[in-house]
CSV table of C-alpha atoms and ligand atoms in Angstrom, one decimal:
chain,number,residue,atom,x,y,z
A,1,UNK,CA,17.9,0.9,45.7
A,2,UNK,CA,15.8,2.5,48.5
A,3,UNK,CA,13.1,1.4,49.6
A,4,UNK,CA,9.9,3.8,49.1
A,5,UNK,CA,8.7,2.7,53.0
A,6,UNK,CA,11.9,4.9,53.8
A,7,UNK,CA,11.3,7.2,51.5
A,8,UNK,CA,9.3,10.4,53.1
A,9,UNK,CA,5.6,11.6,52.9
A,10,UNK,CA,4.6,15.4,53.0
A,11,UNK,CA,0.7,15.7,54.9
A,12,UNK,CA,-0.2,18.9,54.7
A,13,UNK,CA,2.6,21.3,56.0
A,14,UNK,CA,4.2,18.2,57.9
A,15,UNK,CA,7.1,16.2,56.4
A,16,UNK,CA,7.4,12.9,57.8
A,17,UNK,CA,11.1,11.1,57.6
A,18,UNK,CA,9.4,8.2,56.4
A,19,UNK,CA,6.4,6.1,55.8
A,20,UNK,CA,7.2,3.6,58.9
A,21,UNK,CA,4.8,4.6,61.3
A,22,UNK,CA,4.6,3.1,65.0
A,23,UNK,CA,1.0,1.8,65.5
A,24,UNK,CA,-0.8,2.5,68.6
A,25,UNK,CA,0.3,0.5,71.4
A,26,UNK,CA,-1.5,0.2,74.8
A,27,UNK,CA,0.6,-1.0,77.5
A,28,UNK,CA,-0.3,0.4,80.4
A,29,UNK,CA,2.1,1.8,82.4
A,30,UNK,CA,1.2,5.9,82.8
A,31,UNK,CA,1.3,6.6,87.0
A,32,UNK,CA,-1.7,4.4,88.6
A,33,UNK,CA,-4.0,6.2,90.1
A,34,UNK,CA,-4.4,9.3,88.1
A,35,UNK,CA,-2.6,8.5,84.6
A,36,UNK,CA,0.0,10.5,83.9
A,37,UNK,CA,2.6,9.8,81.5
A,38,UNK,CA,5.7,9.8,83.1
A,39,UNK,CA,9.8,9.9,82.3
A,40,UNK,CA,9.3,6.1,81.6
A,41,UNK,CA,7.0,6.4,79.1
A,42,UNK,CA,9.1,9.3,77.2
A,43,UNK,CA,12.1,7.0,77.4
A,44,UNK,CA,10.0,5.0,75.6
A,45,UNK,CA,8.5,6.9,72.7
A,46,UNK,CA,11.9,9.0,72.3
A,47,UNK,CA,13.6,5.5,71.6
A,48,UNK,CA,11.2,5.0,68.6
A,49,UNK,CA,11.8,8.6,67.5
A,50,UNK,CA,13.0,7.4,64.3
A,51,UNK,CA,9.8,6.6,63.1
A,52,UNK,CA,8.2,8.8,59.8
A,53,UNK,CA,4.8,9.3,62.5
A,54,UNK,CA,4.6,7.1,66.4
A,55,UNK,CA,1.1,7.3,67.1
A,56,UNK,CA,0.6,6.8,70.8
A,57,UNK,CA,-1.3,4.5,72.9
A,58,UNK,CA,-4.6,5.1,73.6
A,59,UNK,CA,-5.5,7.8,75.7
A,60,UNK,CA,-9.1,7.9,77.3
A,61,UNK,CA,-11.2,11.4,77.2
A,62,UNK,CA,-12.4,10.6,80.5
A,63,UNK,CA,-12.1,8.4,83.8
A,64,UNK,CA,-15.4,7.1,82.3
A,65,UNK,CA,-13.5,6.0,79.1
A,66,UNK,CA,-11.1,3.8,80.4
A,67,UNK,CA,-11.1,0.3,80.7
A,68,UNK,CA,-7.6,-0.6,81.3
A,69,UNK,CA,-5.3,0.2,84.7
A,70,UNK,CA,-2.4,2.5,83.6
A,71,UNK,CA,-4.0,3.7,80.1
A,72,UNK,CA,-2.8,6.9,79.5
A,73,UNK,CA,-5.1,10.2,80.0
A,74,UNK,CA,-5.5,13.2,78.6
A,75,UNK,CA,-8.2,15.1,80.4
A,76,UNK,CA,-6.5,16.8,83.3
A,77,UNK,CA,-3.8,19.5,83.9
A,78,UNK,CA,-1.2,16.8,85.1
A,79,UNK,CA,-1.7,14.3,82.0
A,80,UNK,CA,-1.5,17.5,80.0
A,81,UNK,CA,2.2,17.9,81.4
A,82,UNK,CA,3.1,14.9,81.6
A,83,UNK,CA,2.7,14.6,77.6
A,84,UNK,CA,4.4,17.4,77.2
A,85,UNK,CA,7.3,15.8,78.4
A,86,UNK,CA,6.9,12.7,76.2
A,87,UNK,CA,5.8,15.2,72.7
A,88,UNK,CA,9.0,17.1,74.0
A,89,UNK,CA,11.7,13.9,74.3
A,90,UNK,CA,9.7,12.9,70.7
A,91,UNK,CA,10.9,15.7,68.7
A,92,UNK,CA,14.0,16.6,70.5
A,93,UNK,CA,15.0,13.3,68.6
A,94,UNK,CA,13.4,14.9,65.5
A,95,UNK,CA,9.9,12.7,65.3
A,96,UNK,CA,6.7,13.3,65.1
A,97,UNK,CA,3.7,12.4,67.3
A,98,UNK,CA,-0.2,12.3,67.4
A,99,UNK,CA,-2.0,11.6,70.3
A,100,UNK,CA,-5.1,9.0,70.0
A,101,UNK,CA,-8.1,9.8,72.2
A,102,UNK,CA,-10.7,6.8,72.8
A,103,UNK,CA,-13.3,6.2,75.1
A,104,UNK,CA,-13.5,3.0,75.4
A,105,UNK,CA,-17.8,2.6,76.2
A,106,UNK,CA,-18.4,-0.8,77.1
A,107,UNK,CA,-15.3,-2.0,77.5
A,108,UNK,CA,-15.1,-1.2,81.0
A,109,UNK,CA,-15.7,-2.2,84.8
A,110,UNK,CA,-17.6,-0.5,87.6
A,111,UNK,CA,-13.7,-0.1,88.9
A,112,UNK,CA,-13.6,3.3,86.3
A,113,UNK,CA,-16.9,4.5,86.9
A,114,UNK,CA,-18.3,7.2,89.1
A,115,UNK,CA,-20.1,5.8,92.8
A,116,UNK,CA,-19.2,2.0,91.1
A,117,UNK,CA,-21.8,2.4,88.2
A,118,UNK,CA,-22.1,0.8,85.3
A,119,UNK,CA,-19.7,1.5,82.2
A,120,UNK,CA,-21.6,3.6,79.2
A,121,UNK,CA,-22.3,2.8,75.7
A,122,UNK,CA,-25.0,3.1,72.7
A,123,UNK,CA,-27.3,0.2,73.8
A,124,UNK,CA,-27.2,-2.1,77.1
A,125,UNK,CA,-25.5,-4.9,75.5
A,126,UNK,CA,-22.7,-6.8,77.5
A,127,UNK,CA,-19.3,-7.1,76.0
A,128,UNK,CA,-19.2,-11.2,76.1
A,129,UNK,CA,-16.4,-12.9,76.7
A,130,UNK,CA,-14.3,-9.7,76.7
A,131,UNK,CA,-11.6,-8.5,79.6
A,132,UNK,CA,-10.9,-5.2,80.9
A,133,UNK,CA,-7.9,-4.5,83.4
A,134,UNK,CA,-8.2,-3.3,87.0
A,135,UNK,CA,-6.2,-2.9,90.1
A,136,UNK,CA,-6.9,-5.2,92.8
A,137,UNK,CA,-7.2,-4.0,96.6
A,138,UNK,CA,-3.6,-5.8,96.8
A,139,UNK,CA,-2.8,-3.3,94.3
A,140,UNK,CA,-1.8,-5.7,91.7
A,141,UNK,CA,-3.4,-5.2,88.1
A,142,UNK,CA,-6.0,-8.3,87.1
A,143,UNK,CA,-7.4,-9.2,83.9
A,144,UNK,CA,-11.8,-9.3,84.5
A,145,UNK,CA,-14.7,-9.7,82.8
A,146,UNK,CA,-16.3,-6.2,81.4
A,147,UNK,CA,-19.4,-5.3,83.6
A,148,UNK,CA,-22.9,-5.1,81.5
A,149,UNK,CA,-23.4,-1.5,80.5
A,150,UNK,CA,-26.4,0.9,80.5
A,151,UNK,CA,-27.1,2.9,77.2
A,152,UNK,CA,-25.9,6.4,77.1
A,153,UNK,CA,-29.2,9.4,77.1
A,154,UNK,CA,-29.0,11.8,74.5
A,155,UNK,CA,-27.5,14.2,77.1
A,156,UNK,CA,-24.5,12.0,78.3
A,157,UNK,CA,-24.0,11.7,74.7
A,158,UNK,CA,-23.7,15.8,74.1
A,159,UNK,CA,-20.9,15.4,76.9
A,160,UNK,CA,-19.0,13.0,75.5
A,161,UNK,CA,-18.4,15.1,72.5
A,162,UNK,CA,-17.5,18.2,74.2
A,163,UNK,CA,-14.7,15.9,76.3
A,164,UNK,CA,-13.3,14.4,72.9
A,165,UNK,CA,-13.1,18.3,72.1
A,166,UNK,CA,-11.6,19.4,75.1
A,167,UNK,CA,-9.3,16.5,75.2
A,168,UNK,CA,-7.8,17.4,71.6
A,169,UNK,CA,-7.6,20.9,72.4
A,170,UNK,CA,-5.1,19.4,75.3
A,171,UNK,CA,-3.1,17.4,73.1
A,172,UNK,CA,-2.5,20.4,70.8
A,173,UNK,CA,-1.1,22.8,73.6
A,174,UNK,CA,0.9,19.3,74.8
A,175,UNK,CA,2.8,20.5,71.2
A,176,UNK,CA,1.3,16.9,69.2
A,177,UNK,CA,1.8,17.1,65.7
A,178,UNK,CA,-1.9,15.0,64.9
A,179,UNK,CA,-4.7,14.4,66.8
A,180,UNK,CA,-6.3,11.0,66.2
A,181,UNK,CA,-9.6,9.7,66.9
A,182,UNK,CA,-9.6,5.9,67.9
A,183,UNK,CA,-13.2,4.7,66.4
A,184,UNK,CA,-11.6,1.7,66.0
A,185,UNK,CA,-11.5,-1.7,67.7
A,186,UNK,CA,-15.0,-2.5,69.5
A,187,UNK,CA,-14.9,1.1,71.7
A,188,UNK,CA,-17.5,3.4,72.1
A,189,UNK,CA,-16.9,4.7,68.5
A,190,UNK,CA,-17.5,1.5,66.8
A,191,UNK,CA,-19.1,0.3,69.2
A,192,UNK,CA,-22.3,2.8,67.8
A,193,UNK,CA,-21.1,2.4,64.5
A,194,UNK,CA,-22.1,-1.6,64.4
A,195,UNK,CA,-25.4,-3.1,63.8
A,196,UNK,CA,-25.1,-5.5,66.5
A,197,UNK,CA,-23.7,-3.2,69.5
A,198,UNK,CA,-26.4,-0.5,68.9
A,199,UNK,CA,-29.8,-0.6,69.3
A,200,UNK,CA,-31.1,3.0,69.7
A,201,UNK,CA,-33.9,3.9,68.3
A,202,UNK,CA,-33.3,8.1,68.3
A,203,UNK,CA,-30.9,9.3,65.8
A,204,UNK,CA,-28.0,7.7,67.0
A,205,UNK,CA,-29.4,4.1,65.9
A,206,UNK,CA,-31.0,2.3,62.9
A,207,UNK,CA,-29.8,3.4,59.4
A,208,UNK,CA,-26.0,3.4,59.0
A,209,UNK,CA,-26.0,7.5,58.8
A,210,UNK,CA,-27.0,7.3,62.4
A,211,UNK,CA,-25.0,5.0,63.6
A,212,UNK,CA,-22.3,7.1,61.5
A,213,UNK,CA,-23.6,10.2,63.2
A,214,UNK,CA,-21.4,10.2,66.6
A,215,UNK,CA,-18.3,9.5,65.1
A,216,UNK,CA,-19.1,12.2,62.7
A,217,UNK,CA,-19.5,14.8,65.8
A,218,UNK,CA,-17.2,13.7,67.6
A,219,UNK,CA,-14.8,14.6,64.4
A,220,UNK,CA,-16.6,17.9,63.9
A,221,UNK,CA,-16.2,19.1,67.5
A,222,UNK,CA,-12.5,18.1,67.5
A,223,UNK,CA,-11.9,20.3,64.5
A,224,UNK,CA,-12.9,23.1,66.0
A,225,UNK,CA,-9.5,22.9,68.1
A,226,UNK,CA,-7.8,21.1,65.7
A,227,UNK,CA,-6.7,22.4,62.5
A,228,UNK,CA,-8.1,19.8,59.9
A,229,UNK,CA,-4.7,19.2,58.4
A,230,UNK,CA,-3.6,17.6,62.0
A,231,UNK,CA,-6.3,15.4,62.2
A,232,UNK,CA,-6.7,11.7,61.6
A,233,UNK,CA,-9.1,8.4,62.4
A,234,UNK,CA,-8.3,5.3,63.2
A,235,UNK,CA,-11.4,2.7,61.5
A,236,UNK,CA,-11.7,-0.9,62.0
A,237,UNK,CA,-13.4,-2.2,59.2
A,238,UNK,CA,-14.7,-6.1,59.3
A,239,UNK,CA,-13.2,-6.5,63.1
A,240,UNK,CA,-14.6,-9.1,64.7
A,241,UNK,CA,-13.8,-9.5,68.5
A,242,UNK,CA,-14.5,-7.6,71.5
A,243,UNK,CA,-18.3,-8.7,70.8
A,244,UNK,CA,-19.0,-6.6,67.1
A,245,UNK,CA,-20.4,-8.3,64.9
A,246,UNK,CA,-21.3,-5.5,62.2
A,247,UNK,CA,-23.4,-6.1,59.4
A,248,UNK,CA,-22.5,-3.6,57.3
A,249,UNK,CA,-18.6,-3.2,57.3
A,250,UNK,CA,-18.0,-2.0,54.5
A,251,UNK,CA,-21.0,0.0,53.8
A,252,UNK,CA,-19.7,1.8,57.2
A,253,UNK,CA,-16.3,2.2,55.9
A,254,UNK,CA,-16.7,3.6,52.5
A,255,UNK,CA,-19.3,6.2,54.0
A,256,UNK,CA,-17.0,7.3,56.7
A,257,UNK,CA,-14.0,7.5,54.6
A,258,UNK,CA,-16.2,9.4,52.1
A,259,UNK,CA,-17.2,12.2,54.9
A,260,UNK,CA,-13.4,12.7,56.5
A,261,UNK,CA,-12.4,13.0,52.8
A,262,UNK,CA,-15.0,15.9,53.1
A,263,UNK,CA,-13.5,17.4,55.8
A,264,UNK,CA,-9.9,17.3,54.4
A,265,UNK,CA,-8.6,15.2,57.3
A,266,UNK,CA,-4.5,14.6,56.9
A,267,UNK,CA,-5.0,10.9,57.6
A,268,UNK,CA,-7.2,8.0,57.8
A,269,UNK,CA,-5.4,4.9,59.5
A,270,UNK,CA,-7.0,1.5,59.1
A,271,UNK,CA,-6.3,-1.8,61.2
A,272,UNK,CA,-6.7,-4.8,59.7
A,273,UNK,CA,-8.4,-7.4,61.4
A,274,UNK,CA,-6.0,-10.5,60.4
A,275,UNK,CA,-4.3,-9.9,63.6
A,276,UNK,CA,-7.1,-11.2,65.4
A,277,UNK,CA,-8.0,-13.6,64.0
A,278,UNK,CA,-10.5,-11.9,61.4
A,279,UNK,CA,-10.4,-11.7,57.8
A,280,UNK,CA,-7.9,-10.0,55.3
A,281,UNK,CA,-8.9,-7.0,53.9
A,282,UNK,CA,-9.4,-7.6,50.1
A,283,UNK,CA,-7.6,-5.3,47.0
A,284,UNK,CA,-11.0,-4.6,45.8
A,285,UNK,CA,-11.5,-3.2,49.6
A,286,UNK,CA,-8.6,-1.2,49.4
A,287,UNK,CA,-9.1,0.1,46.1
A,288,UNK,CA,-12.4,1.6,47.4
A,289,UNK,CA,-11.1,3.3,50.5
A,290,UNK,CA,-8.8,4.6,48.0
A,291,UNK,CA,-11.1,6.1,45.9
A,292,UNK,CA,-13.4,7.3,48.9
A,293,UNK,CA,-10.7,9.2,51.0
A,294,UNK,CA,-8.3,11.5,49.6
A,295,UNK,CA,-5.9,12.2,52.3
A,296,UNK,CA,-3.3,10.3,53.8
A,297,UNK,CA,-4.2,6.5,53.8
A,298,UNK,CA,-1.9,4.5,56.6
A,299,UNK,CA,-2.4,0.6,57.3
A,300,UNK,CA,-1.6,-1.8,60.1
A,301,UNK,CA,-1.8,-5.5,61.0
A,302,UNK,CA,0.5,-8.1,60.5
A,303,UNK,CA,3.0,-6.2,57.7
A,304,UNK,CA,6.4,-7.5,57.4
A,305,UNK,CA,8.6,-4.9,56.1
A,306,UNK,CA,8.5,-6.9,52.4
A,307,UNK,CA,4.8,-6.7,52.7
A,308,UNK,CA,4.6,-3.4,54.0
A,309,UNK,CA,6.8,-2.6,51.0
A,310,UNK,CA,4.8,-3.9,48.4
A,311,UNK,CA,1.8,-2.4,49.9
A,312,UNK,CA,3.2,1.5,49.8
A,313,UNK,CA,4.6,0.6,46.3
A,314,UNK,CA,1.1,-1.1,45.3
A,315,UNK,CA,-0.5,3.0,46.2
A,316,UNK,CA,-2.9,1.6,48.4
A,317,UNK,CA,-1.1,2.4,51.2
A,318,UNK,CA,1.0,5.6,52.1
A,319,UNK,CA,2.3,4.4,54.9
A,320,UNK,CA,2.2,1.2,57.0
A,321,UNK,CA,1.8,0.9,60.9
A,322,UNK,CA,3.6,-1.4,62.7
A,323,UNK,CA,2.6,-2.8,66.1
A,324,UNK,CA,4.4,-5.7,68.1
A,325,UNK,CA,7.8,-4.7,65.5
A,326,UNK,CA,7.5,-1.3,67.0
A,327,UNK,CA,7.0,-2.9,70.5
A,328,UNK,CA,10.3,-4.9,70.3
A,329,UNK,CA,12.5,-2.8,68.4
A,330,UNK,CA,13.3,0.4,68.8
A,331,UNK,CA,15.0,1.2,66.2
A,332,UNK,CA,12.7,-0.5,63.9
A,333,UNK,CA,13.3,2.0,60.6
A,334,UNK,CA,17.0,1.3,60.7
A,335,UNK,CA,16.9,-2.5,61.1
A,336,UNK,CA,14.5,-2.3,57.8
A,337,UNK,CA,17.2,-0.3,56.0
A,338,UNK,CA,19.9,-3.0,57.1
A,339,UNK,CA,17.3,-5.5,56.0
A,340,UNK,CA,16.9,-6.9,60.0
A,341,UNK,CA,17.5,-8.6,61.8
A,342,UNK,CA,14.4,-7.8,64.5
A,343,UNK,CA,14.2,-8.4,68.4
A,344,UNK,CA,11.1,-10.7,69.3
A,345,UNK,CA,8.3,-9.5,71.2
A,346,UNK,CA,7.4,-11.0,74.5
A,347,UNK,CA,3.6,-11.0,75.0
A,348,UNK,CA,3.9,-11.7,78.6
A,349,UNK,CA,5.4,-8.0,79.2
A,350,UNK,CA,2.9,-6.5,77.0
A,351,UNK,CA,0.7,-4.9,80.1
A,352,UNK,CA,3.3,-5.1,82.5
A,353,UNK,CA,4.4,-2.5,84.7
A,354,UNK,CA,8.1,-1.0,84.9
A,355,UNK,CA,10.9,-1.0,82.4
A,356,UNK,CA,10.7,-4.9,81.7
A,357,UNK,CA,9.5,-5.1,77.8
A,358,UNK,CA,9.2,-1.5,77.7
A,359,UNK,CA,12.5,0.0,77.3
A,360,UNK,CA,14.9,-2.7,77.4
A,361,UNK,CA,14.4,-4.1,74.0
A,362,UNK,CA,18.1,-3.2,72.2
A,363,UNK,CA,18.9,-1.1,69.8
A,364,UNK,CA,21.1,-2.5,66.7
A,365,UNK,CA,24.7,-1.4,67.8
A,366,UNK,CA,24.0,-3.0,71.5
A,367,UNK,CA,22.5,-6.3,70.0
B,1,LIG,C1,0.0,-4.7,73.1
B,1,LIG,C2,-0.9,-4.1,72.0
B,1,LIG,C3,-1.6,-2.9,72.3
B,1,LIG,C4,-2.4,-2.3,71.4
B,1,LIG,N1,-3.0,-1.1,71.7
B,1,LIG,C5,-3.7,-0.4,70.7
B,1,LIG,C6,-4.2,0.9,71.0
B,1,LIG,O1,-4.0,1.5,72.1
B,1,LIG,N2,-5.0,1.5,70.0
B,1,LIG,C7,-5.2,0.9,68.8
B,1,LIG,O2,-5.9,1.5,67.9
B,1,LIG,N3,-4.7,-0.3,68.5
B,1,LIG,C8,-4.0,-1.0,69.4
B,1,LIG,N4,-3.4,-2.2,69.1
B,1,LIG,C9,-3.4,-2.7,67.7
B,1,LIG,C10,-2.2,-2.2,67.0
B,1,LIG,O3,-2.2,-0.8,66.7
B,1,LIG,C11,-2.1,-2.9,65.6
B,1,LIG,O4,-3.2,-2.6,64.8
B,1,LIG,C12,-1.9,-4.5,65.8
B,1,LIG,O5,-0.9,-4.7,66.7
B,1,LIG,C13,-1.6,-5.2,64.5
B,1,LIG,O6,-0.3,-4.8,64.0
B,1,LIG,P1,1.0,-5.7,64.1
B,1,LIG,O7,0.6,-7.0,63.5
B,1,LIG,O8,2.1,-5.0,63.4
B,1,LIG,O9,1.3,-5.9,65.6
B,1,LIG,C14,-2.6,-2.9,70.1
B,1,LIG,C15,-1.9,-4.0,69.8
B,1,LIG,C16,-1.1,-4.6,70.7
B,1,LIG,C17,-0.4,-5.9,70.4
């Protein structure tokens, strides 16, 4: 019998293969110093073609917005191009791709920021404990401490919304078939979102509608470029590293997945925390979400194909993102059909430059 996580999934006038989708996957290796995705990287993405949606790395809005050497871009001419070429070598192999824009506020290192400043985000608050990655004078890539950052004024903010705009109106002519918004995972999105990470006091700050408020914008502005059907968010819900420590997780959740309901958004896409070490997100949870967001509901973090099965076939899930699978096997939708057997990932090439980890992992008929 076939399995319904093979089985495909229409959102709005797109028809994914399948409900495996390939999470977001930083790992650094876009052309140092300016961030362009190059042949490598469509190698890459083009062997996972077979996935229903890839959703690719992270991709900062701005120099700004980085916080990690060789994170893609998507705010310039040449990174423009240079997806192109990726979206291109994606469907040529007949899949389908949306880009994920982030900004990653205080999760940065006066290495990305203009005259060596300080990185931006909602409140002054230093990211304890947490790394960014920059290139040493040697030119080899270190793991650091993020730098303290300064909060954002109500003007900076204005231009961070227009770049989140600008960026998605990029990824559309790069041919994408989604645009995603990352407001996931401690960056700047959730990073005004939590009650611990912002302190404002104007209308960005305080009750959980204002701390709701720039994710909500930034949303807005991008669907002026981007028709609503192609647009998704990714939420992290009850994360706990990268310094949040929200006190209103799911208060946050349900609201937000009540307002992209709203907007008739094709999909919201929701990392669990589990991965990290943080709890499991509960049925009653799910069930919720459920209720709150009509659209396309995808979930990631630590599914085995079984699990991710019984998840799509519970219908609290739609589809089910995997990570560190996706990072190791290529062909990831045709070892579930054969029932496996998977490559194992090796952390220690997950930042690494070059083809190491990257594109090397083999494909079923070479194993
Ligand atoms: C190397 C690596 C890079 C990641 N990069 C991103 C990213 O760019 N954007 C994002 O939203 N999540 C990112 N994640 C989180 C994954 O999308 C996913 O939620 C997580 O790996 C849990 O899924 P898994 O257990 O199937 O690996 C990353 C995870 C790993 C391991």
């Amino acid at each position: 019998m076939e399995l319904k996580l093979l089985t495909p999934l229409k959102t709005g006038d797109v028809k994914l293969a399948n409900r495996v989708v390939m999470a977001p996957l930083t790992r650094c290796r876009t052309a140092e110093p300016d961030n362009v995705p190059t042949e490598l990287n469509a190698e890459y993405y083009a062997q996972r073609a077979s996935a229903g949606l890839i959703i690719s790395e992270a991709t900062q809005i701005s120099r700004s917005g980085q916080g990690y050497a060789g994170s893609a871009g998507l705010y310039t001419d040449a990174q423009e191009a240079g997806w192109k070429k990726v979206v291109d070598a994606v469907h040529a192999k007949g899949g389908k791709m949306s880009a994920q824009l982030w900004h990653v506020g205080r999760m940065s290192h006066a290495y990305f920021q203009e005259k060596g400043g300080a990185p931006v985000a909602p409140s002054a608050i230093a990211a304890e404990g947490s790394k960014c990655n920059i290139v040493l004078d040697n030119g080899t890539h270190a793991f650091v401490p993020c730098d303290k950052p300064r909060a954002l004024s109500i003007e900076e903010i204005g231009k961070i919304v227009g770049q989140y705009r600008d960026s998605a109106a990029r990824a559309v002519r790069a041919g994408f078939d989604f645009v995603e918004e990352h407001a996931a995972n401690g960056y700047l999105l959730q990073q005004f979102q939590a009650t611990n990470t912002n302190r404002r006091t104007d209308k960005y700050g305080g009750p959980l509608v204002n701390r709701a408020r720039l994710t909500l914008e930034v949303l807005d502005a991008m669907l002026e470029v981007v028709d609503k059907e192609k647009l998704g968010v990714r939420l992290s819900p009850y994360f706990n590293i990268n310094g949040i420590a929200d006190a209103e997780p799911e208060q946050m959740a349900l609201y937000l997945a009540d307002e992209f309901s709203k907007r008739g958004i094709a999909y919201l896409s929701i990392a669990e925390p589990s991965w990290v070490g943080g709890i499991s997100l509960t049925e009653t949870f799910k069930k919720k979400i459920r209720e709150a967001f009509s659209g396309v509901l995808i979930y990631a973090g630590e599914y085995t194909p079984e699990k991710a099965e019984e998840a799509v076939n519970s219908g609290l899930a739609d589809a089910i993102g995997f990570g560190r699978l996706y990072i190791a096997n290529p062909d990831l939708v045709e070892r579930i059909r054969q029932g496996g057997p998977y490559n194992v990932p090796d952390r220690s090439t997950f930042y690494t430059a070059g083809s190491k980890g990257y594109t090397d992992y083999p494909a079923l008929s070479k194993t």
